[in-house]
Short mmCIF file of C-alpha atoms and ligand atoms in Angstrom, two decimals:
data_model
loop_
_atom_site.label_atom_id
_atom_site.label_comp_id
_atom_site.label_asym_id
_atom_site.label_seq_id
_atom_site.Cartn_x
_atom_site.Cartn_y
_atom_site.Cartn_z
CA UNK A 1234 -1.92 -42.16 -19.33
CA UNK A 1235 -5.67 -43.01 -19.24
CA UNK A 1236 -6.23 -39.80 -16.84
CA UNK A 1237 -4.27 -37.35 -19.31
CA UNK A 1238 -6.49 -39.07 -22.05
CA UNK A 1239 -9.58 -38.03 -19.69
CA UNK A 1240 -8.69 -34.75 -18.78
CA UNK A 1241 -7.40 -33.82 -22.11
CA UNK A 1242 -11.30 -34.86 -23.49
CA UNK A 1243 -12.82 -33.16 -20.75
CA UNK A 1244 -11.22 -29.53 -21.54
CA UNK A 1245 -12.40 -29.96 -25.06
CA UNK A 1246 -15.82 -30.75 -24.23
CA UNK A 1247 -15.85 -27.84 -21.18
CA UNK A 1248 -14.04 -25.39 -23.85
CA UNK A 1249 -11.46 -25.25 -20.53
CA UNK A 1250 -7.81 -23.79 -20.31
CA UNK A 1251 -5.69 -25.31 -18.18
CA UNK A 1252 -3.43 -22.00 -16.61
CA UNK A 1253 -0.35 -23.03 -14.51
CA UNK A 1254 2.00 -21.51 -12.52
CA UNK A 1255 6.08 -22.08 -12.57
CA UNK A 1256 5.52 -23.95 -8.83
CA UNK A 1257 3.03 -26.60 -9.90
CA UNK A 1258 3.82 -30.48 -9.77
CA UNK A 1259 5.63 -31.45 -12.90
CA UNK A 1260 2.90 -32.99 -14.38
CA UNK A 1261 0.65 -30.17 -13.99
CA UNK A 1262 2.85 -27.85 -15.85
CA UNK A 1263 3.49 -30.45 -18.68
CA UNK A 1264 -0.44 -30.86 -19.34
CA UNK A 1265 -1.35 -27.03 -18.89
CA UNK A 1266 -1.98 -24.54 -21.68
CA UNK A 1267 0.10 -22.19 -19.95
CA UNK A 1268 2.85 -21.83 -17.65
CA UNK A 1269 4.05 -18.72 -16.59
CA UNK A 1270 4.63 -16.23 -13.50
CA UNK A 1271 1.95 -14.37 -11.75
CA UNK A 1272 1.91 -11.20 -14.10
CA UNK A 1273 1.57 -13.83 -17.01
CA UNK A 1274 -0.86 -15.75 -16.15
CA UNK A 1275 -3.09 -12.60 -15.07
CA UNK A 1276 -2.60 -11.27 -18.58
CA UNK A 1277 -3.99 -15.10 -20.27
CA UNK A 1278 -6.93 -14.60 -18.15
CA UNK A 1279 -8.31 -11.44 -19.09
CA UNK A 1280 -7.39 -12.24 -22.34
CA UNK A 1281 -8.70 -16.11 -22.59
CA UNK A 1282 -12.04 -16.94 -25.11
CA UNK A 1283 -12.47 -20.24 -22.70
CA UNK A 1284 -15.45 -20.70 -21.30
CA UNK A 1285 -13.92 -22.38 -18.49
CA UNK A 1286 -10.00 -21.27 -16.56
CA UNK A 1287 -8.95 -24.19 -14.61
CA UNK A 1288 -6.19 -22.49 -12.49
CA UNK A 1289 -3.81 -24.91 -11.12
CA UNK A 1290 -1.75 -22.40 -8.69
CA UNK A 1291 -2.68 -21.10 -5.33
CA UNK A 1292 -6.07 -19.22 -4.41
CA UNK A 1293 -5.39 -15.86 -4.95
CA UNK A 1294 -4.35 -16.31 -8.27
CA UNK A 1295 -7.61 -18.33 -9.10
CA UNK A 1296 -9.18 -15.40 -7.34
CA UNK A 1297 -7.60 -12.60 -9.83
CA UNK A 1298 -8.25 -14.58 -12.77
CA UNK A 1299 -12.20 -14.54 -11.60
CA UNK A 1300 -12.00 -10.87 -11.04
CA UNK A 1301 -10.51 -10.24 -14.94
CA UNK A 1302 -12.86 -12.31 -16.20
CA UNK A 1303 -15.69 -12.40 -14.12
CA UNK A 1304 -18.32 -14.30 -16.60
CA UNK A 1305 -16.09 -17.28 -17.22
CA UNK A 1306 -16.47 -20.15 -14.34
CA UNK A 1307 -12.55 -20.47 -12.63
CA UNK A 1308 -11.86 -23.77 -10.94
CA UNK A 1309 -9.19 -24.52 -8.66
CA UNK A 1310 -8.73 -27.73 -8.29
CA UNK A 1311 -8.00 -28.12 -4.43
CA UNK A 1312 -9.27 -25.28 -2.20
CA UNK A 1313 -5.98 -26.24 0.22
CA UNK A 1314 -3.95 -24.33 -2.18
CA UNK A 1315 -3.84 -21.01 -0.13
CA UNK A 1316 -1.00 -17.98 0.44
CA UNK A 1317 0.22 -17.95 3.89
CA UNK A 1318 2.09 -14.66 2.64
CA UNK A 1319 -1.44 -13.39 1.43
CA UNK A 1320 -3.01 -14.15 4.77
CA UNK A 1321 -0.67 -11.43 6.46
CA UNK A 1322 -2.50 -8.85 5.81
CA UNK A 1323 -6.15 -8.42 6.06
CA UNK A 1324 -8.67 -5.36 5.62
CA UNK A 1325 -8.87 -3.98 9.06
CA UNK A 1326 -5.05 -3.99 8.46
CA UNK A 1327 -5.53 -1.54 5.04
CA UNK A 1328 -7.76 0.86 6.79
CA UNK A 1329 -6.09 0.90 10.00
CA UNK A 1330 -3.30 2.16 7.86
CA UNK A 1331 -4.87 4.42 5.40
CA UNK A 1332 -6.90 6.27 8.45
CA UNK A 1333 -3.19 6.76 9.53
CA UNK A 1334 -1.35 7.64 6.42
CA UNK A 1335 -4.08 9.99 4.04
CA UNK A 1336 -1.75 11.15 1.75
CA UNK A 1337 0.18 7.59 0.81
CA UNK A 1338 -0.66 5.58 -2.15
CA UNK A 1339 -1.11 2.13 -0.99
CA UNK A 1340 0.18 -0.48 -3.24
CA UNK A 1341 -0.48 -4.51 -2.45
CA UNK A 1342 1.32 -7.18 -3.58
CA UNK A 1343 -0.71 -9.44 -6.22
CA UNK A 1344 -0.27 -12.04 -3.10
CA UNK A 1345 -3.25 -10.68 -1.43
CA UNK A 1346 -6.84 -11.32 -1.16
CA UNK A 1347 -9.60 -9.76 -3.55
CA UNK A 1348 -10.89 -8.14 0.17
CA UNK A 1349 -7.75 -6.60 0.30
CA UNK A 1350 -6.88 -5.64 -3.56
CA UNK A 1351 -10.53 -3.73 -3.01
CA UNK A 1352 -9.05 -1.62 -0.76
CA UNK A 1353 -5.66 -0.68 -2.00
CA UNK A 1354 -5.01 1.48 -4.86
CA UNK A 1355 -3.05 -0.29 -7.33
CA UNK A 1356 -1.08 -3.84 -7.37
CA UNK A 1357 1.93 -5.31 -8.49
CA UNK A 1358 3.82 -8.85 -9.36
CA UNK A 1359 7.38 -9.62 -8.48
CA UNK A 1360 8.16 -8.65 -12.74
CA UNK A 1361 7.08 -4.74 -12.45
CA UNK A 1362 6.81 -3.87 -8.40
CA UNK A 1363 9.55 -1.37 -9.32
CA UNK A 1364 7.24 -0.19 -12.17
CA UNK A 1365 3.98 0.22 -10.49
CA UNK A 1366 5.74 2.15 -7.59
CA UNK A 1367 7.06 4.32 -10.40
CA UNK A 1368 3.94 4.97 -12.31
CA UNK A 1369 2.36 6.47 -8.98
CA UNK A 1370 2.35 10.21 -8.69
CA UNK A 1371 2.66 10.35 -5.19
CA UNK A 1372 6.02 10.21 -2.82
CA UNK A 1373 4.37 8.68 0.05
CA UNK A 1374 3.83 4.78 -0.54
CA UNK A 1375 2.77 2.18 1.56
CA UNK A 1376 3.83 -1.12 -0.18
CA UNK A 1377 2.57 -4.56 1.19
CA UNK A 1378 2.28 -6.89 2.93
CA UNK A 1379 5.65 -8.51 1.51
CA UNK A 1380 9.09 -7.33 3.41
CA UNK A 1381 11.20 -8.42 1.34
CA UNK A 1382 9.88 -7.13 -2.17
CA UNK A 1383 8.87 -3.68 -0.67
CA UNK A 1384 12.68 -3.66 0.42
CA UNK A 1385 14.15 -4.81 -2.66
CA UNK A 1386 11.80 -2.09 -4.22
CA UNK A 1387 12.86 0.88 -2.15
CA UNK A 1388 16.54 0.14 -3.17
CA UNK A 1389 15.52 0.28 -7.06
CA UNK A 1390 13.08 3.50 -7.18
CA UNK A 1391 14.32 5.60 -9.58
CA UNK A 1392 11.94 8.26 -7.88
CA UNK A 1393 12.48 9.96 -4.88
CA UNK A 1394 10.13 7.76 -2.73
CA UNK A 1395 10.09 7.60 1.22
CA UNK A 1396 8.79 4.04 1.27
CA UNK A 1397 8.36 4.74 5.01
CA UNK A 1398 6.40 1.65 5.94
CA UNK A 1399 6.93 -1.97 4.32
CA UNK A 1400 4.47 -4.04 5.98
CA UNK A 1401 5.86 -7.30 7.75
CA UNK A 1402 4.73 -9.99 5.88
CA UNK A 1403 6.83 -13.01 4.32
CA UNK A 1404 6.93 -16.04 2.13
CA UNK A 1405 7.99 -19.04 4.41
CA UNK A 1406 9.56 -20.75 1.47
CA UNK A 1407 11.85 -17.85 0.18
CA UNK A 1408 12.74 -17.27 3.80
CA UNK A 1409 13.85 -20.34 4.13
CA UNK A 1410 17.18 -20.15 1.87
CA UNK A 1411 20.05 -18.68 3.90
CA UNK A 1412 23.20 -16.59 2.54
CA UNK A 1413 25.65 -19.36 3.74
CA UNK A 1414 23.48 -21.79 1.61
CA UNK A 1415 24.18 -19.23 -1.30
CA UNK A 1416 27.80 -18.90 -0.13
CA UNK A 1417 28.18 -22.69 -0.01
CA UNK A 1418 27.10 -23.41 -3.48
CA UNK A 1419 28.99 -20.07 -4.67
CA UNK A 1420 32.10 -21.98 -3.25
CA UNK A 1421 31.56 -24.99 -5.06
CA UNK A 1422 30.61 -23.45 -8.32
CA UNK A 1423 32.58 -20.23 -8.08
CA UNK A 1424 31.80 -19.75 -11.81
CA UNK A 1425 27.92 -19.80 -11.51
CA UNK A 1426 25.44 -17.31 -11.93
CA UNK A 1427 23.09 -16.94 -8.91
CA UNK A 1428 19.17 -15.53 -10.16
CA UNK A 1429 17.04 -14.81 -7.14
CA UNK A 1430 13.21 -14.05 -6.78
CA UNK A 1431 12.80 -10.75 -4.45
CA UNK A 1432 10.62 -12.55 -1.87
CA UNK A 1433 14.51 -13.90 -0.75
CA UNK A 1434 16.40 -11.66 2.52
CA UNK A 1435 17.77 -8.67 2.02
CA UNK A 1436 20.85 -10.51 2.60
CA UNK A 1437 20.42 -13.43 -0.03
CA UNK A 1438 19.35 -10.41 -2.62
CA UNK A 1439 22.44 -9.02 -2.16
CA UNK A 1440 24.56 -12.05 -3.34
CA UNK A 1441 22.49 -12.29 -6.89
CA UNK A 1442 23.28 -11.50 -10.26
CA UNK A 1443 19.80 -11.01 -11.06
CA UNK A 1444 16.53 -10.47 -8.84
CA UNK A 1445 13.53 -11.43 -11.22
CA UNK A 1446 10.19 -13.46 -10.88
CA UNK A 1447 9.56 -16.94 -11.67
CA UNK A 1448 9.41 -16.08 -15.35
CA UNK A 1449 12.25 -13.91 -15.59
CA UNK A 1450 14.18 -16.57 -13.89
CA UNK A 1451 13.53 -19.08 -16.92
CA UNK A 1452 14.27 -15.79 -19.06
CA UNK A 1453 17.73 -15.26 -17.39
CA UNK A 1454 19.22 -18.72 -17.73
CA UNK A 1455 17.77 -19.50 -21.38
CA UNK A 1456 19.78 -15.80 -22.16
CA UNK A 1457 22.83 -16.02 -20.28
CA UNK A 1458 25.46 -17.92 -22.02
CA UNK A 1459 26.84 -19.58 -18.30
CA UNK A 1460 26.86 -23.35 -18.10
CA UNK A 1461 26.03 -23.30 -14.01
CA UNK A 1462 22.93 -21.53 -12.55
CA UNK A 1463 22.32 -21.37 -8.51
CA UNK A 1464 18.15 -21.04 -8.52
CA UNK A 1465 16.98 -19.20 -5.73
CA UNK A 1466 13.21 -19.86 -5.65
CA UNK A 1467 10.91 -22.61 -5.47
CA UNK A 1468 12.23 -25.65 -6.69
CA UNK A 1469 9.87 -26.81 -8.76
CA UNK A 1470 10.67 -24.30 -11.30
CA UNK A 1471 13.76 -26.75 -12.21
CA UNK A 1472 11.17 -28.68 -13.87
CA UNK A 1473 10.73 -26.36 -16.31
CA UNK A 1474 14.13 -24.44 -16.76
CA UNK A 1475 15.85 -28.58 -17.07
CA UNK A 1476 13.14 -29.14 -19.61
CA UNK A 1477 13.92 -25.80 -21.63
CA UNK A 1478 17.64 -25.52 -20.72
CA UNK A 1479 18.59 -29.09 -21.29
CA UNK A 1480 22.40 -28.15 -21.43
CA UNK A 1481 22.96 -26.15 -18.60
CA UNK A 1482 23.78 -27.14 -14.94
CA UNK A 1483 20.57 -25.92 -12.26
CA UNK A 1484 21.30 -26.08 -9.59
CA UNK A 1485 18.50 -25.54 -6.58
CA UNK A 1486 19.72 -23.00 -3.84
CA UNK A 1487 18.52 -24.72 -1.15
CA UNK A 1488 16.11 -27.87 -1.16
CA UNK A 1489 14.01 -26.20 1.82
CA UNK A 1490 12.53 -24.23 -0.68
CA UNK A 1491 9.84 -26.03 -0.94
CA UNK A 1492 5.79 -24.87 -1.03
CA UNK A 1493 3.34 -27.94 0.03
CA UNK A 1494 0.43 -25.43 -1.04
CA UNK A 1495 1.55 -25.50 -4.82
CA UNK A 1496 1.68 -28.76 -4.97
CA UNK A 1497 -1.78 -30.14 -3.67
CA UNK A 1498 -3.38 -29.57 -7.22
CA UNK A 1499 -2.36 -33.09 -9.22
CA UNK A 1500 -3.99 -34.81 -12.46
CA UNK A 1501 -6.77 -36.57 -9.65
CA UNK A 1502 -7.70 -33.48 -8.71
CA UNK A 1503 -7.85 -31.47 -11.98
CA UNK A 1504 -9.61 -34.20 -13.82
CA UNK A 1505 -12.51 -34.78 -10.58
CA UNK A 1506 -12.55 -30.22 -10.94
CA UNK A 1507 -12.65 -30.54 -14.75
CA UNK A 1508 -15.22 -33.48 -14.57
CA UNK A 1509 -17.49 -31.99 -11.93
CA UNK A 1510 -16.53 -28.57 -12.63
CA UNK A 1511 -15.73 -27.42 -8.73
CA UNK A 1512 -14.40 -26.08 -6.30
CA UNK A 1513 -15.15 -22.68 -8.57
CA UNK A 1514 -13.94 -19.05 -6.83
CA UNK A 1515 -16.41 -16.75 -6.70
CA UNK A 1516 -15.66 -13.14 -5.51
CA UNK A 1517 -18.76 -10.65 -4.90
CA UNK A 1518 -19.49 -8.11 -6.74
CA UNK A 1519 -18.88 -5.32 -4.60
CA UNK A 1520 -15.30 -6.55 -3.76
CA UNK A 1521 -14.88 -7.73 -7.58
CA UNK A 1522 -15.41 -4.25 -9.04
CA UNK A 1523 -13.06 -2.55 -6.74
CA UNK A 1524 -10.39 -5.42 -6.95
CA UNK A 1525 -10.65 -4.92 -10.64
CA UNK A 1526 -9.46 -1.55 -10.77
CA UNK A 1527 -6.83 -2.39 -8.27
CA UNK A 1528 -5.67 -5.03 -10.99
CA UNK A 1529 -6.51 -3.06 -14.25
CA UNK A 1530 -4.52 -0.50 -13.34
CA UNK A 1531 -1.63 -2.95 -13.25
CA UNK A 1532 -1.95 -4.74 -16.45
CA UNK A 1533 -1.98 -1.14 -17.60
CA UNK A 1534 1.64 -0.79 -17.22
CA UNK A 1535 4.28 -2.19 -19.43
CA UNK A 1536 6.48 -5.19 -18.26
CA UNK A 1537 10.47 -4.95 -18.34
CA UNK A 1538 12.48 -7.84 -17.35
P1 13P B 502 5.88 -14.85 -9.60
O1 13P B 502 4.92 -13.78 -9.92
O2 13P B 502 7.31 -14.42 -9.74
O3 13P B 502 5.59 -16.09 -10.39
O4 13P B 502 5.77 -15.21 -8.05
C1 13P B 502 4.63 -15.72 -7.49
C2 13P B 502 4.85 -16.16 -6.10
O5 13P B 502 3.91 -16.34 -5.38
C3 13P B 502 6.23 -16.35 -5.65
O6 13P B 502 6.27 -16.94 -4.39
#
């Protein structure tokens, strides 16, 4: 209690925000300002009047909100929070491909590194990938570095794009939930709905009723009127959707899906970063004004979900 007290003074006195995503600890998420999904939380911080964003998520993230707003000071609370899906693709990777492909548009997945955002064209979340690919005026897109969304994508273009190349990179933790998990639960609650985020297998996409991000999970079961939801994603998102959906059955799809790198930020940590105010992310310049574009153009287009 005395620690809440603490850090709740603290990001008074700093003029702080506390901005957390849908996979932190419990805790975190009940003491942040906001909770939302990638896209979201982009959005709150190029649109925050803190002086200080305290972004209990995973580094990129922190990284993005520094680019939006690059005169506030962004904290993340413990520098172990990384992306291993992120660190699959670097910059030697981006212009190894564009010297190969001229003509494509290159689009990264907001699960990259400001390095790499610098060098692509445009980004995109899990809530508008299909909108960002559809907003570019060229056929010829390289999408990366995530498999499974840059499948998922090609299969819901309403253009006529040749996604010829989807990059091979992965997030262990949606990987990690198998159709015959799906299958299993689908057995035992025949009458459920199953909501999946697109980082899941081809396979386990194509048992879901809806494919949405984090947010648009919490969306789905608040709106659908079924009394038993299989969640495909991380699982400490069921923090959240049993606090807002205190009625309805969740059920986690598999309890593997678990990500040790959203979980190292915890009320020691945030209150030691509020107190001290470190680790902060700082992105040069250079890379910061070309990453912003990258990003900007985003947040230009409208979000459906
Ligand atoms: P969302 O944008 O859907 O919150 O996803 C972020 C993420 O990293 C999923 O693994």
């Amino acid at each position: 209690m005395e620690i809440i007290e603490e850090i709740n003074r603290l990001r008074k006195e700093k003029h702080a925000v506390i901005l957390a995503h849908n996979y932190q600890l419990p805790e975190i998420q009940d003491i942040s300002d906001f909770l939302g999904d990638s896209l979201e939380l982009s959005r709150k911080a190029a649109s925050t009047d803190a002086d200080v964003i305290v972004f209990c998520g995973v580094h990129f993230m922190a990284e993005t909100a520094k680019i939006l707003s690059p005169l506030k000071t962004v904290i993340l609370p413990d520098l172990r929070s990384g992306c291993p899906l992120a660190n699959m693709v670097t910059v030697q990777d981006i212009k190894k491909l564009r010297s190969e492909n001229p003509d494509a548009s290159v689009v990264c997945y907001i699960n990259t590194s400001a390095e790499v955002k610098a060098e692509c064209d445009i980004c995109c979340t899990s809530s508008n990938a299909v909108d960002v690919v559809n907003s570019l005026p060229s056929n010829t897109i390289v999408f990366l570095p995530d498999r499974n969304l840059g499948n998922y994508v090609s299969k819901h273009t309403s253009k006529k794009i040749r996604l010829w190349r989807i990059w091979d990179g992965f997030c262990p933790t949606h990987e990690n939930l198998k159709a015959e998990d799906v299958l299993q639960l689908k057995k035992q609650y025949p009458d459920a709905r199953f909501v999946a985020h697109p980082e899941c297998t081809e396979d386990v996409l194509k048992l879901a009723d809806k494919v949405t991000s984090t947010s648009g999970i919490i969306k789905y079961v608040k709106d659908e009127p079924a009394k038993n939801f299989i969640i495909g994603t991380e699982t400490a998102i069921l923090h959240r959707l049993k606090k807002e959906n205190p009625d309805k059955n969740l059920i986690p799809a598999s309890r593997q899906m678990f990500c040790q790198n959203m979980k190292y930020n915890n009320l020691e940590s945030l209150y030691e970063s509020l107190l001290n105010m470190e680790p902060e992310i700082e992105v040069p310049k250079k890379i910061r004004d070309k990453a912003f574009l990258t990003i900007d153009k985003m947040l230009k287009i409208g979000r459906k979900d």
